[in-house]
mmCIF file of C-alpha atoms in Angstrom:
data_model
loop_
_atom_site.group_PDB
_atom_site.id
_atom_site.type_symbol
_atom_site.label_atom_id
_atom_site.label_comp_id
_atom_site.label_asym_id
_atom_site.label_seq_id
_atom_site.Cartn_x
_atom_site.Cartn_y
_atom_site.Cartn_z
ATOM 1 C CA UNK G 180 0.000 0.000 0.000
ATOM 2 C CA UNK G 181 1.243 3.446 -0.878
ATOM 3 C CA UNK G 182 1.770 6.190 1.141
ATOM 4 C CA UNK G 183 -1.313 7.821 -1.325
ATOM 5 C CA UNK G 184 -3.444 5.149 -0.404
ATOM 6 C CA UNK G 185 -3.181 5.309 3.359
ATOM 7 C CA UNK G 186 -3.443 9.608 2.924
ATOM 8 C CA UNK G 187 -6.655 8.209 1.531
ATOM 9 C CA UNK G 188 -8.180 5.992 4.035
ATOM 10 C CA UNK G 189 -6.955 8.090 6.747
ATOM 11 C CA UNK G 190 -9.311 11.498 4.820
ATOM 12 C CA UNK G 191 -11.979 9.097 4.573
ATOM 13 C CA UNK G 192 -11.928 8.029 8.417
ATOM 14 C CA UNK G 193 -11.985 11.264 9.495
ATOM 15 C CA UNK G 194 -14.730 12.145 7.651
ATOM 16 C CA UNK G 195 -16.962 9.204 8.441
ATOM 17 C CA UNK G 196 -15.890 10.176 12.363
ATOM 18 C CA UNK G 197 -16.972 13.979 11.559
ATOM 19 C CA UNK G 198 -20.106 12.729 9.991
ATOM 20 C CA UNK G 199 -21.185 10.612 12.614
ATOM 21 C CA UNK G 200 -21.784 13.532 15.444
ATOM 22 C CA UNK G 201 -24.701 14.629 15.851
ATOM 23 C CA UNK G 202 -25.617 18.551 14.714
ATOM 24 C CA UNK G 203 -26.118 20.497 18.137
ATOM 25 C CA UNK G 204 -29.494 21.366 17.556
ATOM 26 C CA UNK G 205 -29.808 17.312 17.318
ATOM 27 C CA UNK G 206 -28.638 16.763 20.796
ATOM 28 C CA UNK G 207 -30.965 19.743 22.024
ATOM 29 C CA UNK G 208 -34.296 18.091 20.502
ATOM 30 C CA UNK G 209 -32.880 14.729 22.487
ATOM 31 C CA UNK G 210 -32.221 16.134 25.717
ATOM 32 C CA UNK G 211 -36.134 17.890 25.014
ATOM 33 C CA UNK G 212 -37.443 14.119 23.845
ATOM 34 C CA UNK G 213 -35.929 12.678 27.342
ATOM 35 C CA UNK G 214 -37.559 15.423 29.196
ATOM 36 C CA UNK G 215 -40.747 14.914 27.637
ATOM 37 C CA UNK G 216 -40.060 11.318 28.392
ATOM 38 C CA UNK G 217 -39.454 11.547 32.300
ATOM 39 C CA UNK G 218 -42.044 13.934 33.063
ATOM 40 C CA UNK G 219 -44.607 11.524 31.341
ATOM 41 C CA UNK G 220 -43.765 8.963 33.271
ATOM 42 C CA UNK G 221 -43.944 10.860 36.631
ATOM 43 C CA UNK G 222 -47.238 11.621 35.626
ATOM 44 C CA UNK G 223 -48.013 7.629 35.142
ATOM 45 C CA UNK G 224 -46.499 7.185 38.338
ATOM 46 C CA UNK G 225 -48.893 9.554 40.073
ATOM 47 C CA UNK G 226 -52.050 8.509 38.605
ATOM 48 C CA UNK G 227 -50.942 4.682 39.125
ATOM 49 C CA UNK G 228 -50.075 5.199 42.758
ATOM 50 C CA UNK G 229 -46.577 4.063 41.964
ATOM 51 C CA UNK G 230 -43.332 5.510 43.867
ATOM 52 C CA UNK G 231 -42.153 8.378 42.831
ATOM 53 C CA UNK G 232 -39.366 7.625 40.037
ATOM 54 C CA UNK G 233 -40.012 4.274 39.245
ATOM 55 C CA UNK G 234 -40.177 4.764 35.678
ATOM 56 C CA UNK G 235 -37.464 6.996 35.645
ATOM 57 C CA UNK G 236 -34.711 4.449 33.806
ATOM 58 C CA UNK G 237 -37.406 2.861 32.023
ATOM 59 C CA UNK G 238 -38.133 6.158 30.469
ATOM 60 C CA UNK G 239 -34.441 6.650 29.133
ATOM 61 C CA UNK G 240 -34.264 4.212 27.240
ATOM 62 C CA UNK G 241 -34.272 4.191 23.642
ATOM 63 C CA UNK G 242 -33.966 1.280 21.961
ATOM 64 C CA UNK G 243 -37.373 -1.336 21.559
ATOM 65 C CA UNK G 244 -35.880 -4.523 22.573
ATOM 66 C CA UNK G 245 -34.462 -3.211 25.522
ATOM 67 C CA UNK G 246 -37.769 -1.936 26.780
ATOM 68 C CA UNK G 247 -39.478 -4.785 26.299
ATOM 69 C CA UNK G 248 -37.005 -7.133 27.796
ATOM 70 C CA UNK G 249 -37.556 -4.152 30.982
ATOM 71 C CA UNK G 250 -41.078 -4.454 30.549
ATOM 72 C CA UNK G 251 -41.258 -8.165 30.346
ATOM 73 C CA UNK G 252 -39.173 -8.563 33.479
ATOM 74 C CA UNK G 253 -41.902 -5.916 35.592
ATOM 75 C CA UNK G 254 -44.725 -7.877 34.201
ATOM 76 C CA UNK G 255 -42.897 -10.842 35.434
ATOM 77 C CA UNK G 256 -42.446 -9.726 38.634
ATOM 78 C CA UNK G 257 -45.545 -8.585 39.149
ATOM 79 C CA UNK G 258 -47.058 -12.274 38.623
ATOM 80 C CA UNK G 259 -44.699 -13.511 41.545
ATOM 81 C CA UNK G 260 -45.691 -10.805 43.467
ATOM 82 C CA UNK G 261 -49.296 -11.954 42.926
ATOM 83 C CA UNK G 262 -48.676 -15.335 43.069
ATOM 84 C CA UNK G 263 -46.963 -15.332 46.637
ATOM 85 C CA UNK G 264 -50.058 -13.461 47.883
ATOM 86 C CA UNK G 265 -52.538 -16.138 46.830
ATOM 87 C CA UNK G 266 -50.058 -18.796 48.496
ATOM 88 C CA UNK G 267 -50.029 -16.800 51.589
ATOM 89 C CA UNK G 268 -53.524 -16.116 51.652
ATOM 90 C CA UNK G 269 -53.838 -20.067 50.499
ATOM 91 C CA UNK G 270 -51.579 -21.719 53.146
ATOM 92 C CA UNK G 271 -53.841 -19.765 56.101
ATOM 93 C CA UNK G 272 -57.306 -20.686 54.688
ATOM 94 C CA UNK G 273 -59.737 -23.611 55.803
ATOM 95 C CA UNK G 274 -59.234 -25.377 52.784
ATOM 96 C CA UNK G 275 -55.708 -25.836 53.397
ATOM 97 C CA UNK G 276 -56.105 -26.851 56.881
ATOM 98 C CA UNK G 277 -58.795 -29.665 55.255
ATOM 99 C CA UNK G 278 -56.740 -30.668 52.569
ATOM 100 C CA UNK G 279 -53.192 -30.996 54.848
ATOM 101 C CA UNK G 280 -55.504 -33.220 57.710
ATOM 102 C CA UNK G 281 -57.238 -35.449 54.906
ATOM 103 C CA UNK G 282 -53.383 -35.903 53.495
ATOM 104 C CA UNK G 283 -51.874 -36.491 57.008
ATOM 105 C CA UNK G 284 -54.390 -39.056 58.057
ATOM 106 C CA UNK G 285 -53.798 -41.318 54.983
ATOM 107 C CA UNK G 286 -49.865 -40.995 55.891
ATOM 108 C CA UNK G 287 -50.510 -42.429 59.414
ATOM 109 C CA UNK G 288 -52.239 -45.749 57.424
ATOM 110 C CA UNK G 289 -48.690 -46.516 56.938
ATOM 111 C CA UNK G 290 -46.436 -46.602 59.700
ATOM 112 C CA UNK G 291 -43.355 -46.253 57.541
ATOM 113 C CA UNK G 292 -44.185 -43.041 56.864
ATOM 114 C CA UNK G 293 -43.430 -41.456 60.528
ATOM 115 C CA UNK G 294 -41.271 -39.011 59.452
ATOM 116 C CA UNK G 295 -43.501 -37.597 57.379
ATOM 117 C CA UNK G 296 -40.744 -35.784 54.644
ATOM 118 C CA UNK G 297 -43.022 -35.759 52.016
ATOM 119 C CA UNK G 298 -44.792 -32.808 52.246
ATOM 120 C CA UNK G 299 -41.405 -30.798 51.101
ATOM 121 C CA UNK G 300 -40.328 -33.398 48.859
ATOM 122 C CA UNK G 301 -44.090 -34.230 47.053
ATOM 123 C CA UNK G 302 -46.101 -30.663 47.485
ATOM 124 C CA UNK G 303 -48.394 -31.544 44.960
ATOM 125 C CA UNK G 304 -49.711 -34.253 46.345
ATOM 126 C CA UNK G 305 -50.706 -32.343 49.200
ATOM 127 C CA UNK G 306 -51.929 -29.508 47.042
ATOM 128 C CA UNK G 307 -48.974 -26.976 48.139
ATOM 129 C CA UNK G 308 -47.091 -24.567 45.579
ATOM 130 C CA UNK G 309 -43.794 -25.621 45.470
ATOM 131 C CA UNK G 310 -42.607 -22.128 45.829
ATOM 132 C CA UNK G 311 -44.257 -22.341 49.321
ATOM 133 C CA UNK G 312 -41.244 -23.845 50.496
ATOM 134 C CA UNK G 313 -38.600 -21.784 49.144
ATOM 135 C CA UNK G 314 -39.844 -18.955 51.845
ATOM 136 C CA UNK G 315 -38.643 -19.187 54.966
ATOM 137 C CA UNK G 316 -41.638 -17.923 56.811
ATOM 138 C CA UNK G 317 -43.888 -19.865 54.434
ATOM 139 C CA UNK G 318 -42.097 -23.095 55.032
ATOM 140 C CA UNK G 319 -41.766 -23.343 58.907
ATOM 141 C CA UNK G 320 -45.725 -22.458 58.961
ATOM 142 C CA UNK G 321 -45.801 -25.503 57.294
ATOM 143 C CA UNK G 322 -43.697 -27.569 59.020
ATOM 144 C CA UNK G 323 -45.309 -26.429 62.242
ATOM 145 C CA UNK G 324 -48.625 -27.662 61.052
ATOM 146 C CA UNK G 325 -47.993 -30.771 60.083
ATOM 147 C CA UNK G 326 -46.066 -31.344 63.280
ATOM 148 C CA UNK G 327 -48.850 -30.314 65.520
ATOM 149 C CA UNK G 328 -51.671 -31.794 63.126
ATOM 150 C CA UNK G 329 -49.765 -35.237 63.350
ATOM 151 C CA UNK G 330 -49.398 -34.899 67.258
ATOM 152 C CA UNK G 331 -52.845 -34.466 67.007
ATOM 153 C CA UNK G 332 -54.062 -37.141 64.862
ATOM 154 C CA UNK G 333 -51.546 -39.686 66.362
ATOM 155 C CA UNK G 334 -52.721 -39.376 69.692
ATOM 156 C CA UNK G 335 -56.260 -40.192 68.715
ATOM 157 C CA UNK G 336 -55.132 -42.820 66.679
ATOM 158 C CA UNK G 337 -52.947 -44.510 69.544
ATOM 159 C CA UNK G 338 -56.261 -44.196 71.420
ATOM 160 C CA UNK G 339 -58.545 -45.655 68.953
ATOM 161 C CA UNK G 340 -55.584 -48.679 68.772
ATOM 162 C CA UNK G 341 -56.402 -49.177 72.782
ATOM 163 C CA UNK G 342 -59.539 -49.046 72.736
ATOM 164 C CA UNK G 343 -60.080 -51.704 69.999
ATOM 165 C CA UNK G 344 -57.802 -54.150 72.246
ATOM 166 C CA UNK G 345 -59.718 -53.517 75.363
ATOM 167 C CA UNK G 346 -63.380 -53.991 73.247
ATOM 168 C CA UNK G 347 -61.883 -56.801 71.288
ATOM 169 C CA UNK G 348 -63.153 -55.563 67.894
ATOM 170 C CA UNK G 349 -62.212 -57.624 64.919
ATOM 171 C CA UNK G 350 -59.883 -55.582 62.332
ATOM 172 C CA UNK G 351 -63.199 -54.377 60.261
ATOM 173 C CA UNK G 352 -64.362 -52.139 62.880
ATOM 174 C CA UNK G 353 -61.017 -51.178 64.097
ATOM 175 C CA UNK G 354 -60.096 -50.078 60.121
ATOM 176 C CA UNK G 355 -63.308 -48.150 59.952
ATOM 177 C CA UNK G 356 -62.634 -46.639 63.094
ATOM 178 C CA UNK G 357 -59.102 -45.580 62.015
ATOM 179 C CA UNK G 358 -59.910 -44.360 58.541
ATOM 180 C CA UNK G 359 -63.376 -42.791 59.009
ATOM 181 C CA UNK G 360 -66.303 -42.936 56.261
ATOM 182 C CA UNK G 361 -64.145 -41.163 53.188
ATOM 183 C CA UNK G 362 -61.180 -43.229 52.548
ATOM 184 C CA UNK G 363 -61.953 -46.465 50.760
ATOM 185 C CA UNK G 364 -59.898 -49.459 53.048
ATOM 186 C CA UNK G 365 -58.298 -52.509 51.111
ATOM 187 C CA UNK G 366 -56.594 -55.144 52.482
ATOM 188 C CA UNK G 367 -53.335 -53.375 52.635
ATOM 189 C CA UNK G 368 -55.227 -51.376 55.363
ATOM 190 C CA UNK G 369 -55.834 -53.917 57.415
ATOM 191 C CA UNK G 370 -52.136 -55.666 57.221
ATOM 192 C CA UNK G 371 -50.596 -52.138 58.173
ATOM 193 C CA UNK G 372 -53.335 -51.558 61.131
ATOM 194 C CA UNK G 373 -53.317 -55.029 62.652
ATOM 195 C CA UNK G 374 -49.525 -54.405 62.282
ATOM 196 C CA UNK G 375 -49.516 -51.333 64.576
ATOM 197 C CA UNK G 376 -51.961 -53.188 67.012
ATOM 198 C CA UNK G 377 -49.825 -55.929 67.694
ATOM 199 C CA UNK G 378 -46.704 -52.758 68.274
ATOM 200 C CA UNK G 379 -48.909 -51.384 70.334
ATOM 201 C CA UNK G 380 -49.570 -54.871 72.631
ATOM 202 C CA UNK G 381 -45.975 -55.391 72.459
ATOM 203 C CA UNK G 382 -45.569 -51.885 73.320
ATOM 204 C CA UNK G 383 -47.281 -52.385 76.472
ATOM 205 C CA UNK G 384 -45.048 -55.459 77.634
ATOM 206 C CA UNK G 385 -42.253 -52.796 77.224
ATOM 207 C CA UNK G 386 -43.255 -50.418 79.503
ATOM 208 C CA UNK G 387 -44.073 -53.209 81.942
ATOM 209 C CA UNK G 388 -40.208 -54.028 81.706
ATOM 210 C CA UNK G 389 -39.723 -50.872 82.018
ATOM 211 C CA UNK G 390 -41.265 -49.878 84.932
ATOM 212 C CA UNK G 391 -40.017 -53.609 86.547
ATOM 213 C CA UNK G 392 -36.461 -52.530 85.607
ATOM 214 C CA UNK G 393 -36.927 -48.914 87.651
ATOM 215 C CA UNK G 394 -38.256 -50.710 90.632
ATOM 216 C CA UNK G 395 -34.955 -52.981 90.598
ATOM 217 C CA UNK G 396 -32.519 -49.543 90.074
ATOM 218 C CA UNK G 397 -35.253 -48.479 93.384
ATOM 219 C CA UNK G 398 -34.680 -51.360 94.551
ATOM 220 C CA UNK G 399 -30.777 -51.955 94.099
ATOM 221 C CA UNK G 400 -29.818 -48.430 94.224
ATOM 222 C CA UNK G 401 -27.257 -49.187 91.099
ATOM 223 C CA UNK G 402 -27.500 -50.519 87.754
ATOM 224 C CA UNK G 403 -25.812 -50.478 84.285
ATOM 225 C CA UNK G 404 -26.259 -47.041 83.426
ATOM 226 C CA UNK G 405 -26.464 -48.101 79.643
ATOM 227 C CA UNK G 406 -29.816 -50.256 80.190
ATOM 228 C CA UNK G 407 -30.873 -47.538 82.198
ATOM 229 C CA UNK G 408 -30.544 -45.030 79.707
ATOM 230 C CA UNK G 409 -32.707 -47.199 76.824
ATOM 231 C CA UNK G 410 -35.001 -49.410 79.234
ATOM 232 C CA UNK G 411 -36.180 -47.144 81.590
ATOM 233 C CA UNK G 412 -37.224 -44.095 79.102
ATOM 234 C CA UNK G 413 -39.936 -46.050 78.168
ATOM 235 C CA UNK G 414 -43.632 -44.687 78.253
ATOM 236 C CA UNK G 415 -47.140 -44.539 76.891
ATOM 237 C CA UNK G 416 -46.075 -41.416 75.351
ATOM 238 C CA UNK G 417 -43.143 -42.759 73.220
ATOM 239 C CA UNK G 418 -45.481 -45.093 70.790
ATOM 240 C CA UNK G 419 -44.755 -43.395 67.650
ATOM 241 C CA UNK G 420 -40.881 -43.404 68.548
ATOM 242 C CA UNK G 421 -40.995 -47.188 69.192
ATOM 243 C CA UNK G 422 -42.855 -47.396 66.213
ATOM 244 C CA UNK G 423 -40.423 -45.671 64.078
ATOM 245 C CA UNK G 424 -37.414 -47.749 65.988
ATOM 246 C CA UNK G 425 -39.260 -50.801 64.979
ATOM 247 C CA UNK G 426 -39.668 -49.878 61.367
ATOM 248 C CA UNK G 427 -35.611 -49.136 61.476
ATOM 249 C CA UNK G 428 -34.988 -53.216 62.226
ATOM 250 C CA UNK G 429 -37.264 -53.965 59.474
ATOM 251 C CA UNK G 430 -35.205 -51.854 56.692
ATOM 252 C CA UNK G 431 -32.406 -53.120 58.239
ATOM 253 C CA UNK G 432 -33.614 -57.050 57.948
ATOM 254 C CA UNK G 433 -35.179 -55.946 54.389
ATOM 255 C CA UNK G 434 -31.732 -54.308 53.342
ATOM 256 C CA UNK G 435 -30.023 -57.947 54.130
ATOM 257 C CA UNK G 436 -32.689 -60.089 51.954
ATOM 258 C CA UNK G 437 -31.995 -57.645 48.985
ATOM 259 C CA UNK G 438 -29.591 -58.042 46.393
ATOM 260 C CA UNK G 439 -26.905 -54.967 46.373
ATOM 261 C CA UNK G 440 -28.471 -53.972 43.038
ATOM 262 C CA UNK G 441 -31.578 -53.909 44.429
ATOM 263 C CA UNK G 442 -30.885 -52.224 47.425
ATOM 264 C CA UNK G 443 -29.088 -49.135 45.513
ATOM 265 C CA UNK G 444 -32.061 -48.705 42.876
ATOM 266 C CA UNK G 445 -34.429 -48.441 46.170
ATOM 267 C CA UNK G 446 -31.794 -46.135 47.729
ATOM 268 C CA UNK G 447 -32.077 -43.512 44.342
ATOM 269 C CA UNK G 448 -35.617 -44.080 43.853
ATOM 270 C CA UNK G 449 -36.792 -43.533 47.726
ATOM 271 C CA UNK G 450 -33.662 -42.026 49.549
ATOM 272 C CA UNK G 451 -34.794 -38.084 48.578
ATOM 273 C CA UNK G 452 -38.592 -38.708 50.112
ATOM 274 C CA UNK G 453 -36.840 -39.957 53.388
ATOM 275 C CA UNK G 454 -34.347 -41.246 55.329
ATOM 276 C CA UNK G 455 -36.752 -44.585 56.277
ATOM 277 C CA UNK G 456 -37.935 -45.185 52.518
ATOM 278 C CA UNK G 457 -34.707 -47.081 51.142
ATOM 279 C CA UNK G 458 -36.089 -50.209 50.252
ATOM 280 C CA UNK G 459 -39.952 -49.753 50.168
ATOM 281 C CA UNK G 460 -40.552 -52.696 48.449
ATOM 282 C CA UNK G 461 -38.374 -55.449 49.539
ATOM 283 C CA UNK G 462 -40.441 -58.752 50.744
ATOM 284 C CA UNK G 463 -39.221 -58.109 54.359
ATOM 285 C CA UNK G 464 -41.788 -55.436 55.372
ATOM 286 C CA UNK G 465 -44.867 -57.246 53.485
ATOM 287 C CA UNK G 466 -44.210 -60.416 55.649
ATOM 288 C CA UNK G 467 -44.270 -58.517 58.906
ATOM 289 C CA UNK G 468 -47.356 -56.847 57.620
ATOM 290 C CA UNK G 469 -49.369 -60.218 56.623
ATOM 291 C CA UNK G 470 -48.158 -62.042 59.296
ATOM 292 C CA UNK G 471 -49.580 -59.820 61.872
ATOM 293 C CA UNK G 472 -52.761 -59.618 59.975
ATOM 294 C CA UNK G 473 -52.843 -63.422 60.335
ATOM 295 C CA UNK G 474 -52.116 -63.251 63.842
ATOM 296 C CA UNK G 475 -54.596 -60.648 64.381
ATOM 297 C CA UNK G 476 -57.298 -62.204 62.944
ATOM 298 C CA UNK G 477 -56.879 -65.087 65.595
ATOM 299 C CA UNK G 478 -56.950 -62.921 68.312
ATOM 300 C CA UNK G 479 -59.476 -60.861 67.623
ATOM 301 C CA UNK G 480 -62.088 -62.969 65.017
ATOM 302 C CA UNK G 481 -65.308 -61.610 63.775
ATOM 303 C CA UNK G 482 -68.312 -62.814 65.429
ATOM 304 C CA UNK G 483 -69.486 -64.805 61.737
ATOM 305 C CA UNK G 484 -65.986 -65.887 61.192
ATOM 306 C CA UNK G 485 -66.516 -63.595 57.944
ATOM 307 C CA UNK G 486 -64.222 -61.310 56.895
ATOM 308 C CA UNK G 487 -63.321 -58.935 53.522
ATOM 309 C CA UNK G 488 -62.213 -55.641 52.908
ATOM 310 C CA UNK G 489 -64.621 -53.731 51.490
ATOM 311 C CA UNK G 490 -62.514 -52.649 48.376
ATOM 312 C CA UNK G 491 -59.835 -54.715 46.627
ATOM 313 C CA UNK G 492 -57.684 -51.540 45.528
ATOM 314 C CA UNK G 493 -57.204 -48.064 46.037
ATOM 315 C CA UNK G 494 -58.887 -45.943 43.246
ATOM 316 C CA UNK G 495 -57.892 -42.313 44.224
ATOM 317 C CA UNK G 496 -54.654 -41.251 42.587
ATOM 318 C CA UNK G 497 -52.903 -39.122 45.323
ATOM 319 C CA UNK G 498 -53.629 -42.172 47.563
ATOM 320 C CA UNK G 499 -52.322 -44.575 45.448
ATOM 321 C CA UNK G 500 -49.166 -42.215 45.483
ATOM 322 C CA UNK G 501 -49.131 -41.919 49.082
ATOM 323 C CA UNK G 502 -49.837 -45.616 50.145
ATOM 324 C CA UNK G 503 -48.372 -47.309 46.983
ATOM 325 C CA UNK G 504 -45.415 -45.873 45.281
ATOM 326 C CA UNK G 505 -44.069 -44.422 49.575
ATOM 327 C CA UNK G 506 -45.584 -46.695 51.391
ATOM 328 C CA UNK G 507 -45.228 -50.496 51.906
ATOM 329 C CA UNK G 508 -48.137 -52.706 49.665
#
């Protein structure tokens, strides 16, 4: 390239750079465009009720896509804004309270679900935004219900359970007594409740050790400290907890009798929902379950010798879920 040429392209980009400013009267009309611009939208900001200035950037800017991407993201949050206040108003109306109880009380038909993770874990099965739980506030409301609601529920359950032993009623009328007129009962039902009558007898021989064992320690004065510390805690209140214990030996047994390939597929499919749901399905758990049906059904026959479940399978889907796919068949 000559030193002509580059003359040349060196005219030419200084007149493309000259060209390109604005003329000043240019850059007066802008500055009068923007004005226009900011005191129409203080004006939308008064008759909207919004703070003052909140257009004020929107209003600068110039070019389309920009203000629609700005205007797309308001509108945006807007509908979060609007959806947290239906969830709030939502998660402190009666319907929420009935939905949560009706939920809670087909959890407690099987005993493996204690811990009761699934609320966090499975929202829409109890008819909770999922976004519920990524507010603090929101979330430990929750948490408290269910906590209290269980309490609740459990107690009257536990009481039902004694009651039925001290009556003698056959595992129809203790079912229908558990589950109340809504929830259809198969024979899964009764496996799982004669299951938690016959922890609930053996229960009772446990706090008769218990209280034996104290009266020795009274007795004695000294003891091991170490059967002290998991003989002696026992009491009428601790049901659920010996429950729960009882369901760890059964993973435990049911982790043994499956093969390690089974035992990890169990583990991904089951481990997020909760720390007791490793190996749902293993054989284990449905032996305890139909053995102490069996064994109820002796102790407590029906009057006719008689007995069905009324239904042969669960039809609604969110029980299914619940007592199916999380909880032992």
């Amino acid at each position: 390239m000559s030193w002509d040429d580059l003359d040349d392209e060196h005219s030419q980009s200084l007149s493309s750079s000259v060209g390109s400013r604005r003329p000043h009267s240019d850059s007066t009309e802008d500055q009068e465009e923007v004005k226009r611009h900011r005191l129409f939208a203080d004006q939308v900001c008064k008759d909207k009720g919004l703070p003052e200035g909140s257009l004020a950037m929107f209003s600068e800017l110039e070019d389309p896509k920009l203000m629609m991407i700005s205007l797309m993201g308001m509108l945006i949050a807007s509908s979060e804004a609007q959806q947290w206040v239906k969830v709030h108003e939502y998660i402190g109306s009666q319907d929420y309270e009935s939905v949560m109880k009706d939920c809670l009380q087909i959890c407690l038909t099987a005993p493996n679900l204690t811990a009761y993770a699934c609320a966090k874990h499975h929202p829409s099965i109890f008819n909770l935004p999922s976004s519920a739980f990524q507010n603090a506030e929101l979330s430990n409301k929750i948490s408290v219900f269910i906590k209290e609601n269980l309490t609740t529920q459990q107690s009257i359950m536990k009481q039902k359970i004694s009651n039925s032993i001290t009556n003698k009623a056959n595992i129809s009328v203790l079912a229908r007594s558990l589950m109340g007129p809504g929830p259809k009962i198969t024979k899964a039902h009764w496996a799982r409740f004669t299951f938690l009558r016959s922890c609930f007898i053996n229960f009772q021989m446990v706090i008769e050790e218990s209280k034996a064992v104290r009266e020795a320690v009274g007795d004695e004065g000294t003891n091991d400290e170490e059967q002290l510390d998991t003989e002696c805690t026992w009491n009428m209140t601790n049901f659920w907890k010996y429950v729960d214990c009882l369901m760890q030996e059964i993973i435990k047994e049911a982790c043994n009798e499956g093969t390690p390939v089974e035992c990890q597929k169990f583990i991904n499919t089951f481990a997020p929902f909760s720390p007791q749901s490793s190996h749902l399905r293993l054989k284990c758990p449905n032996r305890f379950y139909h053995n102490a049906l069996k064994l109820d059904l002796l102790q407590f026959p029906a009057e006719d010798d008689i007995l069905t479940p009324p239904f042969e399978r669960i039809m609604i889907e969110w029980h299914k879920v619940l007592q199916g796919t999380m909880a032992w068949a």
